[in-house]
Short mmCIF file of C-alpha atoms in Angstrom, two decimals:
data_model
loop_
_atom_site.label_atom_id
_atom_site.label_comp_id
_atom_site.label_asym_id
_atom_site.label_seq_id
_atom_site.Cartn_x
_atom_site.Cartn_y
_atom_site.Cartn_z
CA UNK Q 139 5.86 -59.82 161.45
CA UNK Q 140 3.62 -57.13 159.81
CA UNK Q 141 1.42 -55.02 162.23
CA UNK Q 142 -1.41 -52.56 161.89
CA UNK Q 143 -1.41 -48.99 163.11
CA UNK Q 144 -2.02 -50.09 166.67
CA UNK Q 145 0.87 -52.54 166.58
CA UNK Q 146 -1.29 -55.67 166.44
CA UNK Q 147 0.15 -58.44 164.21
CA UNK Q 148 -1.53 -58.87 160.90
CA UNK Q 149 0.54 -61.66 159.40
CA UNK Q 150 3.86 -63.38 159.80
CA UNK Q 151 6.41 -63.05 156.98
CA UNK Q 152 9.21 -65.56 156.61
CA UNK Q 153 7.84 -68.53 158.55
CA UNK Q 154 5.78 -69.85 155.59
CA UNK Q 155 8.71 -69.29 153.28
CA UNK Q 156 10.96 -71.32 155.64
CA UNK Q 157 8.40 -74.19 155.81
CA UNK Q 158 8.04 -74.25 152.04
CA UNK Q 159 11.82 -74.31 151.60
CA UNK Q 160 12.06 -77.21 154.06
CA UNK Q 161 9.31 -79.11 152.22
CA UNK Q 162 11.08 -78.56 148.92
CA UNK Q 163 14.37 -79.75 150.36
CA UNK Q 164 12.70 -82.84 151.85
CA UNK Q 165 11.15 -83.63 148.44
CA UNK Q 166 14.42 -83.17 146.66
CA UNK Q 167 16.22 -85.42 149.09
CA UNK Q 168 13.51 -88.01 148.84
CA UNK Q 169 13.75 -87.99 145.03
CA UNK Q 170 17.52 -88.28 145.13
CA UNK Q 171 17.19 -91.32 147.44
CA UNK Q 172 14.59 -92.91 145.09
CA UNK Q 173 16.12 -92.34 141.74
CA UNK Q 174 19.27 -93.37 139.96
CA UNK Q 175 21.19 -90.12 139.17
CA UNK Q 176 22.46 -91.02 135.72
CA UNK Q 177 19.35 -92.66 134.20
CA UNK Q 178 16.73 -90.77 136.22
CA UNK Q 179 14.92 -94.12 136.63
CA UNK Q 180 14.14 -95.74 139.99
CA UNK Q 181 17.18 -97.09 141.74
CA UNK Q 182 17.23 -100.75 142.64
CA UNK Q 183 15.83 -100.43 146.20
CA UNK Q 184 12.97 -98.19 145.04
CA UNK Q 185 12.09 -100.47 142.05
CA UNK Q 186 12.00 -103.52 144.27
CA UNK Q 187 9.77 -101.73 146.78
CA UNK Q 188 7.43 -100.47 144.05
CA UNK Q 189 7.23 -103.94 142.43
CA UNK Q 190 6.49 -105.59 145.78
CA UNK Q 191 3.59 -103.04 146.30
CA UNK Q 192 2.36 -103.54 142.71
CA UNK Q 193 2.27 -107.32 143.10
CA UNK Q 194 0.45 -107.02 146.47
CA UNK Q 195 -2.21 -104.83 144.82
CA UNK Q 196 -2.59 -106.92 141.73
CA UNK Q 197 -4.55 -109.75 143.39
CA UNK Q 198 -3.18 -112.35 141.00
CA UNK Q 199 -3.57 -110.17 137.93
CA UNK Q 200 -0.61 -110.55 135.53
CA UNK Q 201 2.48 -108.41 136.09
CA UNK Q 202 5.30 -108.59 133.59
CA UNK Q 203 8.92 -108.00 134.51
CA UNK Q 204 11.53 -107.48 131.87
CA UNK Q 205 15.25 -107.73 132.81
CA UNK Q 206 17.43 -105.89 130.29
CA UNK Q 207 21.19 -105.98 129.96
CA UNK Q 208 23.14 -103.88 127.36
CA UNK Q 209 25.28 -106.26 125.30
CA UNK Q 210 29.00 -105.60 125.14
CA UNK Q 211 28.77 -102.51 127.28
CA UNK Q 212 32.30 -103.05 128.59
CA UNK Q 213 33.56 -102.81 125.03
CA UNK Q 214 31.78 -99.50 124.58
CA UNK Q 215 33.35 -98.12 127.78
CA UNK Q 216 36.82 -99.49 126.89
CA UNK Q 217 36.75 -98.18 123.31
CA UNK Q 218 35.05 -94.84 123.62
CA UNK Q 219 35.50 -93.98 127.22
CA UNK Q 220 33.28 -93.86 130.31
CA UNK Q 221 31.69 -90.49 129.33
CA UNK Q 222 30.30 -92.03 126.15
CA UNK Q 223 29.24 -95.05 128.17
CA UNK Q 224 27.26 -92.71 130.40
CA UNK Q 225 25.67 -91.18 127.29
CA UNK Q 226 24.66 -94.68 126.19
CA UNK Q 227 23.08 -95.38 129.61
CA UNK Q 228 21.06 -92.15 129.26
CA UNK Q 229 20.02 -93.15 125.72
CA UNK Q 230 18.86 -96.59 126.79
CA UNK Q 231 17.02 -95.04 129.78
CA UNK Q 232 15.18 -92.59 127.45
CA UNK Q 233 14.04 -95.44 125.22
CA UNK Q 234 12.86 -97.44 128.22
CA UNK Q 235 10.87 -94.49 129.59
CA UNK Q 236 9.01 -94.21 126.36
CA UNK Q 237 8.04 -97.94 126.57
CA UNK Q 238 6.66 -97.83 130.13
CA UNK Q 239 4.93 -94.48 130.00
CA UNK Q 240 1.44 -94.98 131.41
CA UNK Q 241 1.72 -98.75 131.69
CA UNK Q 242 4.38 -99.39 134.31
CA UNK Q 243 7.69 -98.26 135.66
CA UNK Q 244 11.36 -98.99 135.37
CA UNK Q 245 14.55 -98.98 137.32
CA UNK Q 246 18.30 -99.23 136.86
CA UNK Q 247 19.90 -101.97 138.89
CA UNK Q 248 23.37 -100.62 138.30
CA UNK Q 249 25.90 -100.80 135.52
CA UNK Q 250 24.12 -101.81 132.32
CA UNK Q 251 21.18 -103.54 133.94
CA UNK Q 252 17.63 -102.27 133.79
CA UNK Q 253 14.33 -103.75 134.94
CA UNK Q 254 10.85 -102.87 133.74
CA UNK Q 255 7.48 -103.61 135.31
CA UNK Q 256 4.47 -103.63 133.01
CA UNK Q 257 1.21 -103.77 134.98
CA UNK Q 258 -1.65 -106.03 133.85
CA UNK Q 259 -0.61 -106.66 130.25
CA UNK Q 260 -3.40 -107.72 127.88
CA UNK Q 261 -1.49 -110.74 126.65
CA UNK Q 262 1.97 -112.15 126.26
CA UNK Q 263 2.21 -110.82 122.69
CA UNK Q 264 2.05 -107.29 124.06
CA UNK Q 265 5.21 -107.89 126.05
CA UNK Q 266 6.90 -109.69 123.21
CA UNK Q 267 6.08 -106.82 120.85
CA UNK Q 268 7.41 -104.28 123.42
CA UNK Q 269 10.64 -106.18 123.75
CA UNK Q 270 11.21 -106.44 120.02
CA UNK Q 271 10.37 -102.79 119.53
CA UNK Q 272 12.90 -101.78 122.22
CA UNK Q 273 15.63 -104.01 120.80
CA UNK Q 274 15.06 -102.53 117.31
CA UNK Q 275 14.97 -98.91 118.61
CA UNK Q 276 18.21 -99.35 120.54
CA UNK Q 277 19.91 -100.86 117.50
CA UNK Q 278 18.94 -98.03 115.30
CA UNK Q 279 21.85 -96.34 116.93
CA UNK Q 280 22.93 -93.53 119.24
CA UNK Q 281 25.11 -90.80 117.83
CA UNK Q 282 27.62 -89.46 120.36
CA UNK Q 283 28.60 -85.85 119.70
CA UNK Q 284 31.40 -86.31 122.25
CA UNK Q 285 33.12 -89.04 120.35
CA UNK Q 286 31.59 -88.25 116.94
CA UNK Q 287 30.56 -91.87 116.48
CA UNK Q 288 27.29 -93.72 116.04
CA UNK Q 289 26.79 -96.80 118.21
CA UNK Q 290 24.25 -99.58 117.44
CA UNK Q 291 23.19 -100.60 121.00
CA UNK Q 292 22.28 -104.21 121.48
CA UNK Q 293 20.35 -105.59 124.47
CA UNK Q 294 19.35 -108.96 125.84
CA UNK Q 295 15.97 -109.08 127.48
CA UNK Q 296 14.58 -111.77 129.87
CA UNK Q 297 10.85 -111.82 130.62
CA UNK Q 298 8.97 -113.35 133.55
CA UNK Q 299 5.38 -113.02 134.75
CA UNK Q 300 3.69 -112.87 138.15
CA UNK Q 301 2.17 -115.17 139.34
CA UNK Q 302 3.16 -117.79 136.70
CA UNK Q 303 6.88 -117.60 137.32
CA UNK Q 304 7.01 -116.63 140.95
CA UNK Q 305 4.66 -115.86 143.84
CA UNK Q 306 6.58 -112.79 144.97
CA UNK Q 307 8.46 -109.89 143.49
CA UNK Q 308 11.98 -111.26 144.25
CA UNK Q 309 11.21 -114.62 142.56
CA UNK Q 310 9.84 -112.97 139.46
CA UNK Q 311 12.85 -110.65 139.10
CA UNK Q 312 15.14 -113.67 139.60
CA UNK Q 313 13.27 -115.57 136.86
CA UNK Q 314 13.53 -112.62 134.48
CA UNK Q 315 17.28 -112.39 135.27
CA UNK Q 316 17.75 -116.06 134.40
CA UNK Q 317 15.77 -115.62 131.15
CA UNK Q 318 18.09 -112.73 130.27
CA UNK Q 319 21.21 -114.85 130.82
CA UNK Q 320 19.67 -117.50 128.55
CA UNK Q 321 19.63 -114.85 125.78
CA UNK Q 322 23.28 -113.90 126.59
CA UNK Q 323 24.36 -117.45 126.16
CA UNK Q 324 22.37 -117.93 122.89
CA UNK Q 325 23.52 -115.08 120.66
CA UNK Q 326 22.48 -111.91 122.57
CA UNK Q 327 20.24 -109.03 121.13
CA UNK Q 328 17.04 -110.95 121.59
CA UNK Q 329 14.38 -111.71 124.28
CA UNK Q 330 13.39 -114.89 126.07
CA UNK Q 331 10.40 -115.74 128.24
CA UNK Q 332 11.42 -117.62 131.36
CA UNK Q 333 11.02 -121.39 131.38
CA UNK Q 334 11.58 -123.67 134.40
CA UNK Q 335 14.26 -125.47 132.37
CA UNK Q 336 16.35 -122.30 132.37
CA UNK Q 337 16.99 -122.80 136.09
CA UNK Q 338 17.82 -126.45 135.56
CA UNK Q 339 20.38 -125.57 132.86
CA UNK Q 340 21.93 -122.99 135.11
CA UNK Q 341 22.19 -125.49 138.04
CA UNK Q 342 23.72 -128.10 135.70
CA UNK Q 343 26.34 -125.63 134.46
CA UNK Q 344 27.31 -124.66 138.04
CA UNK Q 345 27.65 -128.38 138.92
CA UNK Q 346 29.82 -129.05 135.87
#
């Protein structure tokens, strides 16, 4: 505490600093709890919470969800090692961030799975174009200095729209996930917009 000549307190030193430090620590802990460490995208729980809030705010305006899975990621890990695999995850994350900047948000669901939310897209073609551009950009290749190798990254993308393909966030994500698996089973490295038949095909395969 700083005092004047008569010993009266003028200001308190240290308390404000302590409060600021506590606030910074709280903010850092909050960010760590909200983001995936490796990709620096939202983690799954944060993405699901943000998507739920976005849909509640949208009042039936279109919301696009893109479910992305890196093709043959296990092969990359097995051949080049997990450190290179981590580099690829960071590379994919960087490409995704550029695509959603100013128009939505993205999260990593774990492993090689990512999910994007594009808010109020103008039309379906905008989402199709975004998907193709992302597929092309990833395939241009990532050069790993660690392994001294260039990797052409392939990805399968499933697309679903709120409210057309689901009346809540969980249903829309599930629809996009099914659409992504449709791509996986039909050649990979492409995109597919969810169709109700996708669920029927999945159910039939489980039955068989």
